[in-house]
Tab-separated table of C-alpha atoms and ligand atoms in Angstrom:
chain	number	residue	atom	x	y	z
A	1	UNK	CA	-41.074	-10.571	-105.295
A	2	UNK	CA	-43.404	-13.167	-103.864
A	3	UNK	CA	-43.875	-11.332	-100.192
A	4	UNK	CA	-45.274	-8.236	-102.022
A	5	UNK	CA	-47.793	-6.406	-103.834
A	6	UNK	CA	-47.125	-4.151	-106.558
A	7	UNK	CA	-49.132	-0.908	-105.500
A	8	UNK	CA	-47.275	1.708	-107.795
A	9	UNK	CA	-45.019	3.231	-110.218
A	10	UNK	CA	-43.265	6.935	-109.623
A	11	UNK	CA	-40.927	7.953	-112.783
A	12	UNK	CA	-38.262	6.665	-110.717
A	13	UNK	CA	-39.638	4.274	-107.722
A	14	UNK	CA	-41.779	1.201	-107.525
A	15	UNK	CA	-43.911	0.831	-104.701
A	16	UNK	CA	-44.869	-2.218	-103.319
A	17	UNK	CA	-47.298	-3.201	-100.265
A	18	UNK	CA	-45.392	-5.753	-97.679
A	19	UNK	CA	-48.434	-5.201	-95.286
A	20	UNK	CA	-51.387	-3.037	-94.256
A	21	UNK	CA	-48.405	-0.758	-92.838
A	22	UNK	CA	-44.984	-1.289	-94.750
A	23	UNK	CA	-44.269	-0.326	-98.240
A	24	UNK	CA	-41.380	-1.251	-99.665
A	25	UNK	CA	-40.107	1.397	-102.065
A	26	UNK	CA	-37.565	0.324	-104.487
A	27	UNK	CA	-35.513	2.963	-106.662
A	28	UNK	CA	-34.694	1.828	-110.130
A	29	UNK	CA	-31.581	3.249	-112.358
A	30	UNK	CA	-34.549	5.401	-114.549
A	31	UNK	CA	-33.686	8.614	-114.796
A	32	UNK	CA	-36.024	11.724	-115.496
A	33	UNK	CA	-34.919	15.175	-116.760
A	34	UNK	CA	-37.959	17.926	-117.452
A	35	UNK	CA	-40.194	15.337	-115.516
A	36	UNK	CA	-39.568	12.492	-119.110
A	37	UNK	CA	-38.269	9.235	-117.910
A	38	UNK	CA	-35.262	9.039	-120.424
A	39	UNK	CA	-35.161	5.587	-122.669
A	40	UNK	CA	-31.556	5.016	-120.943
A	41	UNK	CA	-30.353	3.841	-117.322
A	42	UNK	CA	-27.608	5.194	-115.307
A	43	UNK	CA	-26.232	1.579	-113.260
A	44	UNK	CA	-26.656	1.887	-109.802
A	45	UNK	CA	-28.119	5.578	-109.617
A	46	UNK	CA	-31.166	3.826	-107.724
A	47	UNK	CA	-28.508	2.623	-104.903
A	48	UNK	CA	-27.037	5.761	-104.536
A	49	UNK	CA	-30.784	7.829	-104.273
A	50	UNK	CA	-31.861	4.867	-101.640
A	51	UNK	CA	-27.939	4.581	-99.614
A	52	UNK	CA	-28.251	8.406	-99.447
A	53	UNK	CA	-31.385	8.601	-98.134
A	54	UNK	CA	-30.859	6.210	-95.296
A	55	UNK	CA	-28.395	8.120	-94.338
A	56	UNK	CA	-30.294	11.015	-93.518
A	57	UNK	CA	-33.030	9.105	-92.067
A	58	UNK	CA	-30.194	7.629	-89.608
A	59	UNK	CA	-28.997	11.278	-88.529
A	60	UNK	CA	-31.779	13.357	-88.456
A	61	UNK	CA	-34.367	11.564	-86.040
A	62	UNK	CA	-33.641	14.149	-84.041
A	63	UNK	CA	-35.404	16.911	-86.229
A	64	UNK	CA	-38.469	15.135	-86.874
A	65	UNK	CA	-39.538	11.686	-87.079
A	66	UNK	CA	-39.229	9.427	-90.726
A	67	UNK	CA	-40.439	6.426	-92.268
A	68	UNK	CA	-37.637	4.482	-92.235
A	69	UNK	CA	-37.883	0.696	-91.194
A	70	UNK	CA	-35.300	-0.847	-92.721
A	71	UNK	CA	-32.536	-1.539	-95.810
A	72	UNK	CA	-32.418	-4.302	-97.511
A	73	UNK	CA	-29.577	-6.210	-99.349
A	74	UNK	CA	-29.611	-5.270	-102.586
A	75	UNK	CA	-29.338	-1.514	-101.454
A	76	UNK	CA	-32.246	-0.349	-103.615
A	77	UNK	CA	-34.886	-1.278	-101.722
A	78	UNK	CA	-35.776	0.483	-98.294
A	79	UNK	CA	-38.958	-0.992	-96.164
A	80	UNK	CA	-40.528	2.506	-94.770
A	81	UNK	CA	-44.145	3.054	-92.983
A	82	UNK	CA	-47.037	3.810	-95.347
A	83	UNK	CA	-48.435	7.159	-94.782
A	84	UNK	CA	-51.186	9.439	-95.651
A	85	UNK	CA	-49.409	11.757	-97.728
A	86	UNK	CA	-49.245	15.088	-97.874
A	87	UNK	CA	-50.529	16.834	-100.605
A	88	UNK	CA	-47.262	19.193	-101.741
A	89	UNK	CA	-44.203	18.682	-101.939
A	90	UNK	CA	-41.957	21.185	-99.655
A	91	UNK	CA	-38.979	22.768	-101.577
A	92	UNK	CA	-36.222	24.861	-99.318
A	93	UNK	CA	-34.391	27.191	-100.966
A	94	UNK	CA	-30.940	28.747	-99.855
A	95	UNK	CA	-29.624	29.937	-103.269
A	96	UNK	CA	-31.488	31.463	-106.572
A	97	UNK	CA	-31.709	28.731	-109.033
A	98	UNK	CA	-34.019	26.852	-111.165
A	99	UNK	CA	-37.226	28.229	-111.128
A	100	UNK	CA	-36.776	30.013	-108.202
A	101	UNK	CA	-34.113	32.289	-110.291
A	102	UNK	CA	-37.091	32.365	-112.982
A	103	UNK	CA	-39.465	33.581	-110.902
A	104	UNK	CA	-37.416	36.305	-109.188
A	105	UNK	CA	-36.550	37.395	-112.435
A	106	UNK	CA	-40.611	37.886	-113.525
A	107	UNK	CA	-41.661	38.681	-109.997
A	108	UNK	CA	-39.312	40.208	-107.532
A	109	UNK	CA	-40.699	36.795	-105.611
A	110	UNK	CA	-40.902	33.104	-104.947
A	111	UNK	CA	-43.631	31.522	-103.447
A	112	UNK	CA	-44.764	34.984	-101.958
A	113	UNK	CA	-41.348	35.960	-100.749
A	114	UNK	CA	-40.409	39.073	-101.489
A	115	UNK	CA	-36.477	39.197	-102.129
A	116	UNK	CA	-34.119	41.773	-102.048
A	117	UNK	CA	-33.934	43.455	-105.437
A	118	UNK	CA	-30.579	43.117	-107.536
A	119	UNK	CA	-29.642	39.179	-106.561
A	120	UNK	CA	-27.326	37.160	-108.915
A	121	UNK	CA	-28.170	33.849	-110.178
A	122	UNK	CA	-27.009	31.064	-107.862
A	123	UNK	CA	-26.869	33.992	-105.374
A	124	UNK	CA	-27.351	33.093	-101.731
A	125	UNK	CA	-30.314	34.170	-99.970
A	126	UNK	CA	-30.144	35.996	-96.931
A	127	UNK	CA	-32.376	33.727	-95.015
A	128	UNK	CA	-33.902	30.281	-96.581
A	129	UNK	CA	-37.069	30.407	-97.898
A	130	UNK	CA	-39.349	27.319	-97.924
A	131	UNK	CA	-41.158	27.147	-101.619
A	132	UNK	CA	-43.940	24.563	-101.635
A	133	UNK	CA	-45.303	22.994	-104.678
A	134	UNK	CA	-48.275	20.832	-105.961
A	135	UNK	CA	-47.647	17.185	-106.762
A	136	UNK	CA	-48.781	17.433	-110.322
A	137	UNK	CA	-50.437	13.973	-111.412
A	138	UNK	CA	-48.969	15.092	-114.622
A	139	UNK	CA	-46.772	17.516	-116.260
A	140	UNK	CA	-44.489	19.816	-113.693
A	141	UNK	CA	-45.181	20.937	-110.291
A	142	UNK	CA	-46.471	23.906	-109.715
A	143	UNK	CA	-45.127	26.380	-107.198
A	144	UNK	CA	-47.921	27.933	-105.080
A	145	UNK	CA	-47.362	30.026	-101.857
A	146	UNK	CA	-47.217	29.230	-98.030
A	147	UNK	CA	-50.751	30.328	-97.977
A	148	UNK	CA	-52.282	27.596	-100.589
A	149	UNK	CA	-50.107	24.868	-99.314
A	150	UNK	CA	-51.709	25.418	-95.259
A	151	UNK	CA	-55.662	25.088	-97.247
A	152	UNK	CA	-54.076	22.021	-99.066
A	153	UNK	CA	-52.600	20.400	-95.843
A	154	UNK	CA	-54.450	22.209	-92.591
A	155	UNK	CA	-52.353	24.787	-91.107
A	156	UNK	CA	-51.095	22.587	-88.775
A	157	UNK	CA	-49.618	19.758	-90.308
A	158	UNK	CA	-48.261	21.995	-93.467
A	159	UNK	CA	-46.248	24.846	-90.318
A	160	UNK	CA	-44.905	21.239	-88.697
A	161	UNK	CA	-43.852	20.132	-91.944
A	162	UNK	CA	-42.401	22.927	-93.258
A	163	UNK	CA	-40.329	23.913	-89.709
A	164	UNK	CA	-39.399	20.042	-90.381
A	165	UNK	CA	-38.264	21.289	-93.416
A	166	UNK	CA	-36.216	23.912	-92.577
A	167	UNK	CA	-34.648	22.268	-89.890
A	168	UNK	CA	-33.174	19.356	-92.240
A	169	UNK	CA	-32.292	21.741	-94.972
A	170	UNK	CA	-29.918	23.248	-92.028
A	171	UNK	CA	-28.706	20.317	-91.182
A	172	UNK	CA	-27.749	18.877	-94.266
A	173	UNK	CA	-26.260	22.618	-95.436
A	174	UNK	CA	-23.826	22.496	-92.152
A	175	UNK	CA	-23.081	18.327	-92.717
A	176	UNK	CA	-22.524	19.120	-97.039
A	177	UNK	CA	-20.478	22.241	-96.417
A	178	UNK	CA	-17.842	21.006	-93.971
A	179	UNK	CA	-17.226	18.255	-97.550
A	180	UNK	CA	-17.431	20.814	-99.869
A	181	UNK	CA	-20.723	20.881	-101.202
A	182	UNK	CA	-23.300	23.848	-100.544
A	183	UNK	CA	-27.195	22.369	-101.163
A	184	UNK	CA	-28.405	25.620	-102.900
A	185	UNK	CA	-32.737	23.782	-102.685
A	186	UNK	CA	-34.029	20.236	-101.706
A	187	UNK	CA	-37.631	19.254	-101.796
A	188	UNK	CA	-39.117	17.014	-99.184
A	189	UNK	CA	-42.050	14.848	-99.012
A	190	UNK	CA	-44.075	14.495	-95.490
A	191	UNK	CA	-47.118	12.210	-94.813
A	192	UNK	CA	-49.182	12.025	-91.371
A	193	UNK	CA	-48.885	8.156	-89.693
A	194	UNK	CA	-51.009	6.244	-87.573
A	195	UNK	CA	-50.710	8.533	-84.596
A	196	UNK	CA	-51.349	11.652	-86.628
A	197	UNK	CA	-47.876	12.676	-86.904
A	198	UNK	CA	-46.279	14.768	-89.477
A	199	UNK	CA	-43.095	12.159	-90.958
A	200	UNK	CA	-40.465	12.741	-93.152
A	201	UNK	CA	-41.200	10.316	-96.395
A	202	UNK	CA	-39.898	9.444	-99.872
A	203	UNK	CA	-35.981	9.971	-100.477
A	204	UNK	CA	-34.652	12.667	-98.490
A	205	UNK	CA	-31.508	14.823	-100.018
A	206	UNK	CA	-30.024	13.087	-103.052
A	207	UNK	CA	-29.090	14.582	-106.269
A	208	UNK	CA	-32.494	13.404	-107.586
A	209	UNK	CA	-34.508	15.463	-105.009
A	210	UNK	CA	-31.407	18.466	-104.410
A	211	UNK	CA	-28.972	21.103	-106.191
A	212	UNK	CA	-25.324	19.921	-104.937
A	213	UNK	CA	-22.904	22.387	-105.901
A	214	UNK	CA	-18.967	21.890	-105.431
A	215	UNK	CA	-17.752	24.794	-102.866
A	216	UNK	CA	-14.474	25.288	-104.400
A	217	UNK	CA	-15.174	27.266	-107.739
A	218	UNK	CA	-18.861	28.471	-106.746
A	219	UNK	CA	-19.423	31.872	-108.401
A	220	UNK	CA	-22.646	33.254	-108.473
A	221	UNK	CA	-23.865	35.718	-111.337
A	222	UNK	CA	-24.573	32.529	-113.315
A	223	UNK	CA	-25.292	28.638	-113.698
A	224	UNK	CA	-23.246	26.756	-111.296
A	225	UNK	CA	-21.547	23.360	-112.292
A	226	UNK	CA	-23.393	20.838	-109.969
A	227	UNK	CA	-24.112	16.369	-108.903
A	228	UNK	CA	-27.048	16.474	-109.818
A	229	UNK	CA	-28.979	15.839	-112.803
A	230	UNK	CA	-27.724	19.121	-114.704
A	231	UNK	CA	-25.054	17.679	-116.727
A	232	UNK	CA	-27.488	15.347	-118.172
A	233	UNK	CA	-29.893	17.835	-118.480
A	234	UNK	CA	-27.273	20.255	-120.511
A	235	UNK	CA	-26.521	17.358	-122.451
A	236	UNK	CA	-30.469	16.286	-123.310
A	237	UNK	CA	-30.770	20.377	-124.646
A	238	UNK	CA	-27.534	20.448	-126.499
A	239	UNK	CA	-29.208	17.884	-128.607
A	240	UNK	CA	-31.879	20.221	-129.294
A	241	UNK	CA	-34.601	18.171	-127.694
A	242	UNK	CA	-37.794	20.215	-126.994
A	243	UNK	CA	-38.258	18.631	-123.100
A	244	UNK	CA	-40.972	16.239	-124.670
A	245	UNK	CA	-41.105	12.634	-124.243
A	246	UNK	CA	-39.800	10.781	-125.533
A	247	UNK	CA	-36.333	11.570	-124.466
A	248	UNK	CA	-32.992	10.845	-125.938
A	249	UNK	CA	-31.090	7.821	-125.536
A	250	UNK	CA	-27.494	8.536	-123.639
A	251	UNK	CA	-24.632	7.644	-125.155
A	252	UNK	CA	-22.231	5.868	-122.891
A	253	UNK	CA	-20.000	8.033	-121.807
A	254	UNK	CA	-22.814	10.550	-120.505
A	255	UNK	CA	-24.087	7.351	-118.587
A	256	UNK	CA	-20.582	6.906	-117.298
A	257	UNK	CA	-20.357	10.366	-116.712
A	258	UNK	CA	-23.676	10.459	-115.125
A	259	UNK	CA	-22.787	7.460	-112.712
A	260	UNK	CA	-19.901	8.997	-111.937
A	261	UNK	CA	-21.500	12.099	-110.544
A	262	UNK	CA	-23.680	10.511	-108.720
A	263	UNK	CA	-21.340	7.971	-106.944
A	264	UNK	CA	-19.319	11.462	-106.049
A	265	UNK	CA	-22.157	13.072	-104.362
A	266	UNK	CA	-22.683	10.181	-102.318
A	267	UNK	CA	-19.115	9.466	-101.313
A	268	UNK	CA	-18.419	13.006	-100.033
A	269	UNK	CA	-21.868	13.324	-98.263
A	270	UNK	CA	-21.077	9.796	-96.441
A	271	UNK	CA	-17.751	9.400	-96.274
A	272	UNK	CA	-18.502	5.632	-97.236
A	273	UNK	CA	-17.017	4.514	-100.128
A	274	UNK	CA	-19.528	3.348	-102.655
A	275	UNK	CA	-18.391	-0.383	-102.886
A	276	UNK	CA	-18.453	-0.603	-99.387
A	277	UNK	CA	-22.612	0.362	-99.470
A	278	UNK	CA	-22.944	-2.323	-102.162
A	279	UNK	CA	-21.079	-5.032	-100.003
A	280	UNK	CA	-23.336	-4.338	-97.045
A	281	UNK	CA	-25.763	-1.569	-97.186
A	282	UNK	CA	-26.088	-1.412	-93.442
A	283	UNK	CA	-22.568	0.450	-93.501
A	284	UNK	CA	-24.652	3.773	-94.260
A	285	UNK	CA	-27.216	3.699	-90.925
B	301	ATP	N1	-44.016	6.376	-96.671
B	301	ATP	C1	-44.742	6.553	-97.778
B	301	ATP	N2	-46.060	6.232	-97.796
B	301	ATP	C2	-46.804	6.398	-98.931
B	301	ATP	N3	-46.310	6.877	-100.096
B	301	ATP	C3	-45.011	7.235	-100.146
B	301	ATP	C4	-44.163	7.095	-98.997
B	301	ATP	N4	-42.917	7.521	-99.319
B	301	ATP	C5	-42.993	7.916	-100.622
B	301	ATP	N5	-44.235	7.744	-101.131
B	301	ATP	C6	-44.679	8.026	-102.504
B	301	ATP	O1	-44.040	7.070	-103.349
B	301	ATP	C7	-43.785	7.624	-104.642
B	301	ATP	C8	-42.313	7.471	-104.977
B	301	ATP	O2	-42.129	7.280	-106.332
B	301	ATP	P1	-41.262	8.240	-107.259
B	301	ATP	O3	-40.257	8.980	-106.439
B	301	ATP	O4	-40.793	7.449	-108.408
B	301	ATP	O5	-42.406	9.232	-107.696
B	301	ATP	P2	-42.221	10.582	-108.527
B	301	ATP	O6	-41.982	10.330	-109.929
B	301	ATP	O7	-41.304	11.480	-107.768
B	301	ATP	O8	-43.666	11.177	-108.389
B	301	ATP	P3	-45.023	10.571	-108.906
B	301	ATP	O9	-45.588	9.819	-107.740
B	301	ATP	O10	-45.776	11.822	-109.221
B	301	ATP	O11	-44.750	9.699	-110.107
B	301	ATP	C9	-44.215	9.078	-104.579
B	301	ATP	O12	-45.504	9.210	-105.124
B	301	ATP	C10	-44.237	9.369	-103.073
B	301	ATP	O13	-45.134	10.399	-102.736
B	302	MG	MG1	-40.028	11.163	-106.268
């Protein structure tokens, strides 16, 4: 890419500078489970993360202000405004799963929310919770409470960010239920721009970043089927891998079946059929 620097690898993105302001972020087909980049590719999953998330950018302006500039052809690659980043990354939750099902388990809490005693797994919460976490350098994130994450940020920014926050994770719950898909968590990613002001950054509701669970079927008292990266999760611990790197290679039809999840997730979400996004990635905004 001769009209950019390369200014960063994520597990999954690759960050390039296009000028003192733009970055152009551009999501590969690596997948992580357990925070390991696996040794396999699922085709395309970087189109769908990217397609997805200009779609929310596109509908939610309204809420609070992203760094979206533009999509570009090979639907991958989105041109967004650099930002100062915030320090946490800020996790809604609307159902018990994950660790927030661990930690209610331990704790009676999340994050410093006390929860009503005698919840299910997958069990939705009365109200939903916002459940910020460090941006490890390594290893996992770690969830701290409301409290830490205002000292990491300055009160301000983090209560704009996480009302942001809250706000989207509405949004996107009334938009993915009227398809048939409840969005039991999400985690965002905010940074502060040139003016000062607290923007919505990164991806923004995929199956990388969410839990997408089909609506017909959901039972809660244990694990729900989801889109997102459980299956191949299940299928890296049926193997009996220990969550180290390195991961295991997929076999093909767990890529397929992989693919094929996430192509779902983003054609109910949407609307837009996937081949559509691939013949002209502007269909999405
Ligand atoms: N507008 C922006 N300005 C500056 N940095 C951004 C912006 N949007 C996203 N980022 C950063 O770009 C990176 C995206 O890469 P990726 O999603 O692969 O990272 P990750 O694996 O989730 O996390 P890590 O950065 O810890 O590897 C993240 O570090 C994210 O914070
Ligand atoms: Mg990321």
């Amino acid at each position: 890419m001769p009209d950019a620097l390369h200014v960063g690898s994520g597990k999954v993105r690759e960050l390039y500078a296009l000028d003192s302001e733009t970055l152009l972020l551009v999501a590969t087909d690596r997948i992580s489970t357990f925070d390991v980049v696996l040794p396999t590719e699922i085709p395309d999953k970087g189109r769908v993360l990217t397609g997805l998330s200009a779609f929310w950018f596109a509908r939610t302006r309204h809420i609070v202000r992203n760094h979206f500039v533009a999509l570009r052809d090979d639907g991958r690659s989105l041109e967004c405004r650099r930002l100062e980043m915030l320090p946490v990354e800020i996790v809604v939750r609307g159902y018990l799963a994950g660790s927030g099902w661990t930690d209610y388990c331990a704790t009676g809490a999340i994050s410093g929310h006390r929860l009503p005693g005698g919840l299910r797994e997958s069990e939705r919460l009365p109200e939903p919770i916002v459940t910020p976490a460090t941006k490890a350098t390594e290893g996992h994130d770690v969830t701290i409470t409301e409290d830490d994450a205002a000292s990491l940020c300055g009160a301000k920014p983090y209560a704009k960010a996480r009302d942001a926050a809250l706000a989207l994770y509405r949004f996107a719950v009334e938009h993915a239920e009227a398809r048939g898909i409840l969005l039991a968590d999400t985690k965002f990613e905010f940074g502060i721009d040139e003016q000062g002001a607290v923007t919505l950054a990164d991806e923004a509701l995929t199956p990388d970043s969410s839990r997408f669970w089909p609506a017909d079927g959901y039972a809660p008292g244990a694990p729900q089927p989801s889109f997102d990266k459980q299956y191949v999760r299940d299928w890296c611990l049926g193997t009996g891998w220990d969550r180290t790197a390195p991961g295991p290679e997929l076999p093909p039809e767990v890529v397929a079946g992989t693919r094929a999840r996430y192509v779902e997730a983003f054609e109910r979400l949407t609307e837009v059929p996937f081949a559509r996004y691939l013949a002209a990635p502007d269909v999405i905004l």
